[in-house]
mmCIF file of N, CA, C and O in Angstrom:
data_model
loop_
_atom_site.group_PDB
_atom_site.id
_atom_site.type_symbol
_atom_site.label_atom_id
_atom_site.label_comp_id
_atom_site.label_asym_id
_atom_site.label_seq_id
_atom_site.Cartn_x
_atom_site.Cartn_y
_atom_site.Cartn_z
ATOM 1 N N PRO A 1 -32.795 64.913 317.511
ATOM 2 C CA PRO A 1 -31.940 63.796 317.989
ATOM 3 C C PRO A 1 -32.384 62.223 317.829
ATOM 4 O O PRO A 1 -33.739 62.331 317.367
ATOM 5 N N ASN A 2 -31.468 61.676 317.922
ATOM 6 C CA ASN A 2 -31.841 60.132 317.530
ATOM 7 C C ASN A 2 -32.134 59.578 318.763
ATOM 8 O O ASN A 2 -31.314 59.239 319.690
ATOM 9 N N HIS A 3 -33.685 59.479 319.081
ATOM 10 C CA HIS A 3 -34.029 59.036 319.972
ATOM 11 C C HIS A 3 -33.577 57.521 320.398
ATOM 12 O O HIS A 3 -33.561 57.128 321.648
ATOM 13 N N ALA A 4 -33.556 56.754 319.540
ATOM 14 C CA ALA A 4 -33.175 55.400 319.611
ATOM 15 C C ALA A 4 -31.471 55.271 320.288
ATOM 16 O O ALA A 4 -31.376 54.468 321.216
ATOM 17 N N ASP A 5 -30.639 56.271 319.547
ATOM 18 C CA ASP A 5 -29.290 56.235 320.294
ATOM 19 C C ASP A 5 -29.265 56.677 321.803
ATOM 20 O O ASP A 5 -28.482 56.170 322.718
ATOM 21 N N ILE A 6 -30.130 57.903 322.152
ATOM 22 C CA ILE A 6 -30.093 58.364 323.473
ATOM 23 C C ILE A 6 -30.815 57.493 324.320
ATOM 24 O O ILE A 6 -30.238 57.209 325.387
ATOM 25 N N SER A 7 -31.723 56.430 323.891
ATOM 26 C CA SER A 7 -32.275 55.558 324.685
ATOM 27 C C SER A 7 -31.338 54.361 325.111
ATOM 28 O O SER A 7 -31.376 54.414 326.295
ATOM 29 N N ASN A 8 -30.438 54.173 323.936
ATOM 30 C CA ASN A 8 -29.722 53.217 324.393
ATOM 31 C C ASN A 8 -28.221 53.688 325.328
ATOM 32 O O ASN A 8 -27.869 52.908 326.454
ATOM 33 N N ALA A 9 -28.009 55.103 325.231
ATOM 34 C CA ALA A 9 -26.889 55.172 326.376
ATOM 35 C C ALA A 9 -27.603 55.435 327.713
ATOM 36 O O ALA A 9 -27.167 55.110 328.486
ATOM 37 N N MET A 10 -29.028 55.829 327.619
ATOM 38 C CA MET A 10 -29.714 56.080 328.933
ATOM 39 C C MET A 10 -29.604 54.318 329.614
ATOM 40 O O MET A 10 -29.572 54.376 330.866
ATOM 41 N N ASN A 11 -30.255 53.437 328.629
ATOM 42 C CA ASN A 11 -30.266 52.044 329.015
ATOM 43 C C ASN A 11 -28.639 51.639 329.727
ATOM 44 O O ASN A 11 -28.775 50.818 331.044
ATOM 45 N N ASN A 12 -27.765 51.857 329.075
ATOM 46 C CA ASN A 12 -26.416 51.682 329.566
ATOM 47 C C ASN A 12 -26.141 52.332 330.736
ATOM 48 O O ASN A 12 -25.578 51.571 332.032
ATOM 49 N N ILE A 13 -26.585 53.655 331.005
ATOM 50 C CA ILE A 13 -26.369 54.199 332.331
ATOM 51 C C ILE A 13 -26.910 53.290 333.394
ATOM 52 O O ILE A 13 -26.511 53.164 334.541
ATOM 53 N N GLY A 14 -28.330 53.013 333.185
ATOM 54 C CA GLY A 14 -28.995 52.355 334.009
ATOM 55 C C GLY A 14 -28.382 51.214 334.490
ATOM 56 O O GLY A 14 -28.461 50.760 335.726
ATOM 57 N N SER A 15 -27.915 50.397 333.641
ATOM 58 C CA SER A 15 -27.153 49.217 333.840
ATOM 59 C C SER A 15 -25.877 49.390 334.853
ATOM 60 O O SER A 15 -25.723 48.586 335.598
ATOM 61 N N VAL A 16 -25.153 50.437 334.450
ATOM 62 C CA VAL A 16 -24.170 50.489 335.484
ATOM 63 C C VAL A 16 -24.657 51.179 337.097
ATOM 64 O O VAL A 16 -24.052 50.615 337.826
ATOM 65 N N TYR A 17 -25.904 51.771 337.233
ATOM 66 C CA TYR A 17 -26.469 51.918 338.367
ATOM 67 C C TYR A 17 -26.903 50.594 339.160
ATOM 68 O O TYR A 17 -26.676 50.468 340.281
ATOM 69 N N ASN A 18 -27.610 49.712 338.094
ATOM 70 C CA ASN A 18 -28.024 48.720 338.742
ATOM 71 C C ASN A 18 -26.794 47.787 339.395
ATOM 72 O O ASN A 18 -27.101 47.157 340.075
ATOM 73 N N SER A 19 -25.768 47.914 338.407
ATOM 74 C CA SER A 19 -24.366 46.919 338.920
ATOM 75 C C SER A 19 -24.006 47.459 340.264
ATOM 76 O O SER A 19 -23.390 46.648 341.031
ATOM 77 N N ILE A 20 -24.318 48.809 340.336
ATOM 78 C CA ILE A 20 -23.541 49.108 341.777
ATOM 79 C C ILE A 20 -24.731 49.154 342.620
ATOM 80 O O ILE A 20 -24.714 49.873 343.913
ATOM 81 N N ASN A 21 -25.859 48.463 342.636
ATOM 82 C CA ASN A 21 -27.093 48.623 343.538
ATOM 83 C C ASN A 21 -27.541 49.954 344.106
ATOM 84 O O ASN A 21 -28.105 49.962 344.820
ATOM 85 N N GLU A 22 -27.511 50.926 342.991
ATOM 86 C CA GLU A 22 -28.329 52.033 343.134
ATOM 87 C C GLU A 22 -29.254 52.061 342.432
ATOM 88 O O GLU A 22 -29.870 52.632 341.154
ATOM 89 N N ASN A 23 -30.343 51.182 343.023
ATOM 90 C CA ASN A 23 -31.909 50.912 342.359
ATOM 91 C C ASN A 23 -32.522 51.870 341.959
ATOM 92 O O ASN A 23 -33.002 51.832 340.954
ATOM 93 N N ASP A 24 -32.447 52.798 342.685
ATOM 94 C CA ASP A 24 -33.650 54.241 342.665
ATOM 95 C C ASP A 24 -32.836 54.896 341.066
ATOM 96 O O ASP A 24 -33.661 55.349 340.065
ATOM 97 N N LYS A 25 -31.674 55.123 340.819
ATOM 98 C CA LYS A 25 -31.152 55.709 339.881
ATOM 99 C C LYS A 25 -31.049 54.931 338.395
ATOM 100 O O LYS A 25 -31.254 54.968 337.427
ATOM 101 N N ALA A 26 -30.917 53.557 338.921
ATOM 102 C CA ALA A 26 -30.991 52.642 337.649
ATOM 103 C C ALA A 26 -32.749 52.845 337.136
ATOM 104 O O ALA A 26 -32.788 52.879 335.938
ATOM 105 N N LEU A 27 -33.756 52.468 338.156
ATOM 106 C CA LEU A 27 -34.943 52.902 337.401
ATOM 107 C C LEU A 27 -35.260 54.024 336.840
ATOM 108 O O LEU A 27 -36.076 53.928 335.814
ATOM 109 N N GLU A 28 -34.832 55.079 337.191
ATOM 110 C CA GLU A 28 -34.803 56.663 336.593
ATOM 111 C C GLU A 28 -34.131 56.608 335.105
ATOM 112 O O GLU A 28 -34.995 56.822 334.215
ATOM 113 N N TYR A 29 -33.072 55.662 334.903
ATOM 114 C CA TYR A 29 -32.572 55.624 333.697
ATOM 115 C C TYR A 29 -33.327 54.812 332.798
ATOM 116 O O TYR A 29 -33.316 54.808 331.431
ATOM 117 N N PHE A 30 -33.502 53.750 333.524
ATOM 118 C CA PHE A 30 -34.208 52.758 332.448
ATOM 119 C C PHE A 30 -35.641 52.979 332.129
ATOM 120 O O PHE A 30 -36.115 52.700 331.037
ATOM 121 N N THR A 31 -36.528 53.909 332.987
ATOM 122 C CA THR A 31 -37.748 54.539 332.737
ATOM 123 C C THR A 31 -37.182 55.414 331.685
ATOM 124 O O THR A 31 -38.354 55.459 330.741
ATOM 125 N N LYS A 32 -36.223 56.293 331.479
ATOM 126 C CA LYS A 32 -36.315 57.364 330.692
ATOM 127 C C LYS A 32 -35.954 56.642 329.052
ATOM 128 O O LYS A 32 -36.064 57.003 328.286
ATOM 129 N N SER A 33 -35.220 55.500 329.349
ATOM 130 C CA SER A 33 -34.715 54.803 328.071
ATOM 131 C C SER A 33 -35.862 54.142 327.333
ATOM 132 O O SER A 33 -36.118 54.376 326.355
ATOM 133 N N TYR A 34 -37.015 53.851 328.072
ATOM 134 C CA TYR A 34 -38.109 53.054 327.779
ATOM 135 C C TYR A 34 -39.069 54.142 327.341
ATOM 136 O O TYR A 34 -39.374 53.867 325.910
ATOM 137 N N GLU A 35 -39.021 55.327 327.981
ATOM 138 C CA GLU A 35 -39.731 56.357 327.125
ATOM 139 C C GLU A 35 -39.536 56.808 325.991
ATOM 140 O O GLU A 35 -40.067 57.086 324.662
ATOM 141 N N MET A 36 -37.962 57.132 325.388
ATOM 142 C CA MET A 36 -37.451 57.365 324.565
ATOM 143 C C MET A 36 -37.395 56.130 323.489
ATOM 144 O O MET A 36 -37.804 56.535 322.453
ATOM 145 N N LYS A 37 -37.445 54.674 323.900
ATOM 146 C CA LYS A 37 -37.764 53.924 322.906
ATOM 147 C C LYS A 37 -39.282 54.138 322.288
ATOM 148 O O LYS A 37 -39.301 53.739 321.145
ATOM 149 N N LYS A 38 -40.133 54.304 323.185
ATOM 150 C CA LYS A 38 -41.567 54.597 322.532
ATOM 151 C C LYS A 38 -41.612 55.439 321.608
ATOM 152 O O LYS A 38 -42.382 55.573 320.611
ATOM 153 N N ILE A 39 -40.927 57.017 321.765
ATOM 154 C CA ILE A 39 -40.654 57.808 320.780
ATOM 155 C C ILE A 39 -40.300 57.405 319.558
ATOM 156 O O ILE A 39 -40.494 57.596 318.523
ATOM 157 N N ALA A 40 -38.956 56.665 319.861
ATOM 158 C CA ALA A 40 -38.302 56.018 318.421
ATOM 159 C C ALA A 40 -38.873 55.330 317.675
ATOM 160 O O ALA A 40 -38.687 55.280 316.555
ATOM 161 N N HIS A 41 -39.881 54.565 318.182
ATOM 162 C CA HIS A 41 -40.648 53.326 317.485
ATOM 163 C C HIS A 41 -41.862 53.922 317.576
ATOM 164 O O HIS A 41 -43.005 52.832 317.950
ATOM 165 N N ALA A 42 -42.128 54.968 317.409
ATOM 166 C CA ALA A 42 -44.014 55.397 317.792
ATOM 167 C C ALA A 42 -44.654 54.696 316.571
ATOM 168 O O ALA A 42 -45.897 54.407 316.799
ATOM 169 N N ASP A 43 -43.984 54.324 315.520
ATOM 170 C CA ASP A 43 -44.695 53.740 314.368
ATOM 171 C C ASP A 43 -44.789 52.199 314.606
ATOM 172 O O ASP A 43 -45.879 51.515 313.786
ATOM 173 N N ASN A 44 -44.294 51.765 315.154
ATOM 174 C CA ASN A 44 -44.284 50.301 316.061
ATOM 175 C C ASN A 44 -44.190 50.025 317.546
ATOM 176 O O ASN A 44 -43.060 49.707 317.767
ATOM 177 N N PRO A 45 -45.614 50.236 317.885
ATOM 178 C CA PRO A 45 -45.482 50.155 319.462
ATOM 179 C C PRO A 45 -45.157 48.575 320.212
ATOM 180 O O PRO A 45 -44.880 48.591 321.057
ATOM 181 N N ASN A 46 -44.962 47.720 318.921
ATOM 182 C CA ASN A 46 -44.616 46.432 319.418
ATOM 183 C C ASN A 46 -43.020 46.271 318.773
ATOM 184 O O ASN A 46 -42.684 45.031 319.020
ATOM 185 N N HIS A 47 -41.995 46.906 318.814
ATOM 186 C CA HIS A 47 -40.753 46.921 318.469
ATOM 187 C C HIS A 47 -39.990 46.319 319.523
ATOM 188 O O HIS A 47 -40.147 46.458 320.730
ATOM 189 N N PRO A 48 -39.431 44.998 319.075
ATOM 190 C CA PRO A 48 -38.698 44.594 320.280
ATOM 191 C C PRO A 48 -37.781 45.313 321.312
ATOM 192 O O PRO A 48 -37.758 44.924 322.242
ATOM 193 N N SER A 49 -37.009 46.290 320.466
ATOM 194 C CA SER A 49 -36.413 46.902 321.320
ATOM 195 C C SER A 49 -36.825 47.385 322.933
ATOM 196 O O SER A 49 -36.136 48.136 323.640
ATOM 197 N N ILE A 50 -38.159 48.154 322.407
ATOM 198 C CA ILE A 50 -38.705 48.548 323.634
ATOM 199 C C ILE A 50 -38.884 47.565 324.779
ATOM 200 O O ILE A 50 -39.021 48.273 325.845
ATOM 201 N N ALA A 51 -38.791 46.335 324.634
ATOM 202 C CA ALA A 51 -38.898 45.435 325.539
ATOM 203 C C ALA A 51 -37.481 45.451 326.555
ATOM 204 O O ALA A 51 -37.584 44.914 327.558
ATOM 205 N N ILE A 52 -36.645 45.893 326.038
ATOM 206 C CA ILE A 52 -35.288 45.951 326.690
ATOM 207 C C ILE A 52 -35.093 46.417 328.067
ATOM 208 O O ILE A 52 -34.795 45.815 328.946
ATOM 209 N N PRO A 53 -35.490 47.924 327.788
ATOM 210 C CA PRO A 53 -35.591 48.556 329.463
ATOM 211 C C PRO A 53 -36.937 48.287 330.211
ATOM 212 O O PRO A 53 -36.401 48.149 331.370
ATOM 213 N N LEU A 54 -37.690 47.589 329.606
ATOM 214 C CA LEU A 54 -38.587 46.896 330.219
ATOM 215 C C LEU A 54 -38.196 45.646 331.464
ATOM 216 O O LEU A 54 -38.614 45.558 332.488
ATOM 217 N N ASN A 55 -37.570 44.988 330.566
ATOM 218 C CA ASN A 55 -36.946 43.756 331.427
ATOM 219 C C ASN A 55 -35.971 44.455 332.392
ATOM 220 O O ASN A 55 -35.566 43.728 333.416
ATOM 221 N N ASN A 56 -35.176 45.290 332.228
ATOM 222 C CA ASN A 56 -34.045 45.946 333.082
ATOM 223 C C ASN A 56 -35.070 46.458 334.298
ATOM 224 O O ASN A 56 -34.457 46.331 335.297
ATOM 225 N N MET A 57 -36.075 47.433 333.714
ATOM 226 C CA MET A 57 -36.967 47.783 335.013
ATOM 227 C C MET A 57 -37.399 46.726 335.887
ATOM 228 O O MET A 57 -37.522 46.820 337.237
ATOM 229 N N ALA A 58 -37.833 45.482 335.318
ATOM 230 C CA ALA A 58 -38.561 44.387 336.210
ATOM 231 C C ALA A 58 -37.395 44.108 337.171
ATOM 232 O O ALA A 58 -37.536 43.467 338.161
ATOM 233 N N LEU A 59 -35.871 43.821 336.580
ATOM 234 C CA LEU A 59 -35.433 43.214 337.303
ATOM 235 C C LEU A 59 -34.921 44.147 338.611
ATOM 236 O O LEU A 59 -34.662 43.570 339.745
ATOM 237 N N VAL A 60 -34.929 45.344 338.295
ATOM 238 C CA VAL A 60 -34.600 46.053 339.478
ATOM 239 C C VAL A 60 -35.631 46.205 340.411
ATOM 240 O O VAL A 60 -35.558 46.257 341.727
ATOM 241 N N TYR A 61 -36.983 45.928 340.024
ATOM 242 C CA TYR A 61 -38.267 46.091 341.014
ATOM 243 C C TYR A 61 -38.005 44.698 341.760
ATOM 244 O O TYR A 61 -38.221 44.544 343.047
ATOM 245 N N LEU A 62 -37.457 43.601 341.142
ATOM 246 C CA LEU A 62 -37.456 42.452 342.010
ATOM 247 C C LEU A 62 -36.291 42.335 342.785
ATOM 248 O O LEU A 62 -36.423 41.677 343.779
ATOM 249 N N LYS A 63 -35.501 43.174 342.699
ATOM 250 C CA LYS A 63 -34.530 43.395 343.705
ATOM 251 C C LYS A 63 -34.882 44.093 344.662
ATOM 252 O O LYS A 63 -34.577 43.845 345.930
ATOM 253 N N LYS A 64 -35.730 45.180 344.191
ATOM 254 C CA LYS A 64 -36.254 45.846 345.381
ATOM 255 C C LYS A 64 -37.818 45.448 346.235
ATOM 256 O O LYS A 64 -38.038 45.687 346.998
ATOM 257 N N LEU A 65 -37.728 44.022 345.701
ATOM 258 C CA LEU A 65 -38.822 43.083 346.300
ATOM 259 C C LEU A 65 -40.309 43.493 346.162
ATOM 260 O O LEU A 65 -40.988 43.324 346.379
ATOM 261 N N ASP A 66 -40.303 44.520 345.146
ATOM 262 C CA ASP A 66 -41.742 45.037 344.525
ATOM 263 C C ASP A 66 -42.080 44.402 343.412
ATOM 264 O O ASP A 66 -41.973 44.291 341.970
ATOM 265 N N PHE A 67 -42.899 43.039 343.829
ATOM 266 C CA PHE A 67 -43.132 41.927 343.004
ATOM 267 C C PHE A 67 -44.198 42.330 342.023
ATOM 268 O O PHE A 67 -44.322 42.033 340.937
ATOM 269 N N ASP A 68 -45.182 43.211 342.370
ATOM 270 C CA ASP A 68 -46.203 43.940 341.496
ATOM 271 C C ASP A 68 -45.714 44.458 340.464
ATOM 272 O O ASP A 68 -45.900 44.306 339.200
ATOM 273 N N LYS A 69 -44.742 45.728 340.463
ATOM 274 C CA LYS A 69 -44.126 46.234 339.438
ATOM 275 C C LYS A 69 -43.370 45.485 338.686
ATOM 276 O O LYS A 69 -43.442 45.800 337.290
ATOM 277 N N SER A 70 -42.536 44.554 338.945
ATOM 278 C CA SER A 70 -41.789 43.607 338.334
ATOM 279 C C SER A 70 -42.589 42.774 337.450
ATOM 280 O O SER A 70 -42.374 42.668 335.925
ATOM 281 N N LEU A 71 -43.381 42.130 338.072
ATOM 282 C CA LEU A 71 -44.512 41.423 337.083
ATOM 283 C C LEU A 71 -45.042 42.307 335.942
ATOM 284 O O LEU A 71 -44.977 41.946 335.047
ATOM 285 N N GLU A 72 -45.387 43.370 336.531
ATOM 286 C CA GLU A 72 -46.259 44.413 335.395
ATOM 287 C C GLU A 72 -45.262 44.646 334.216
ATOM 288 O O GLU A 72 -45.596 44.580 333.030
ATOM 289 N N CYS A 73 -44.245 44.998 334.671
ATOM 290 C CA CYS A 73 -42.962 45.120 333.616
ATOM 291 C C CYS A 73 -42.713 43.820 332.861
ATOM 292 O O CYS A 73 -42.394 43.785 331.388
ATOM 293 N N TYR A 74 -42.493 42.789 333.327
ATOM 294 C CA TYR A 74 -42.310 41.628 332.723
ATOM 295 C C TYR A 74 -43.486 41.341 331.757
ATOM 296 O O TYR A 74 -43.485 40.547 330.347
ATOM 297 N N LEU A 75 -44.678 41.555 332.049
ATOM 298 C CA LEU A 75 -46.033 41.219 331.133
ATOM 299 C C LEU A 75 -46.033 42.285 330.123
ATOM 300 O O LEU A 75 -46.336 41.863 328.986
ATOM 301 N N LYS A 76 -45.380 43.410 330.301
ATOM 302 C CA LYS A 76 -45.853 44.052 329.234
ATOM 303 C C LYS A 76 -44.427 43.930 327.897
ATOM 304 O O LYS A 76 -44.900 43.911 326.955
ATOM 305 N N SER A 77 -43.152 43.604 328.734
ATOM 306 C CA SER A 77 -42.398 42.980 327.955
ATOM 307 C C SER A 77 -42.750 41.863 326.969
ATOM 308 O O SER A 77 -42.500 41.693 325.967
ATOM 309 N N TYR A 78 -43.574 41.024 327.745
ATOM 310 C CA TYR A 78 -43.839 39.974 327.079
ATOM 311 C C TYR A 78 -44.876 40.022 325.685
ATOM 312 O O TYR A 78 -44.859 39.355 324.720
ATOM 313 N N GLU A 79 -45.624 41.011 326.366
ATOM 314 C CA GLU A 79 -46.933 41.202 325.364
ATOM 315 C C GLU A 79 -46.278 42.051 324.140
ATOM 316 O O GLU A 79 -46.677 41.499 322.838
ATOM 317 N N ILE A 80 -45.261 42.581 324.190
ATOM 318 C CA ILE A 80 -44.191 43.047 322.633
ATOM 319 C C ILE A 80 -43.379 42.237 322.060
ATOM 320 O O ILE A 80 -43.437 42.038 320.945
ATOM 321 N N LYS A 81 -42.790 41.100 322.855
ATOM 322 C CA LYS A 81 -42.241 40.019 322.225
ATOM 323 C C LYS A 81 -43.145 38.774 321.565
ATOM 324 O O LYS A 81 -42.453 37.995 320.805
ATOM 325 N N LYS A 82 -43.971 38.561 322.004
ATOM 326 C CA LYS A 82 -44.821 37.729 321.518
ATOM 327 C C LYS A 82 -45.494 38.027 319.945
ATOM 328 O O LYS A 82 -45.735 38.983 319.644
#
């Protein structure tokens, strides 16, 4: 399977759940997207597309007032992007 395409689809599904405030479902799909991105880019663990679901996860954690997890995701994303 094309892990990058599957990951993008999962990220989009997570975005829909995020839009309707289904935070747990959003996190489920963003997390799946993140895991798939890591597989798709196993040869480059700092590929910028890996940061996309991490940012989305951070936003959901922020909405849930889980500041520690939000910050953890943002910091991982930052490390990938810098």
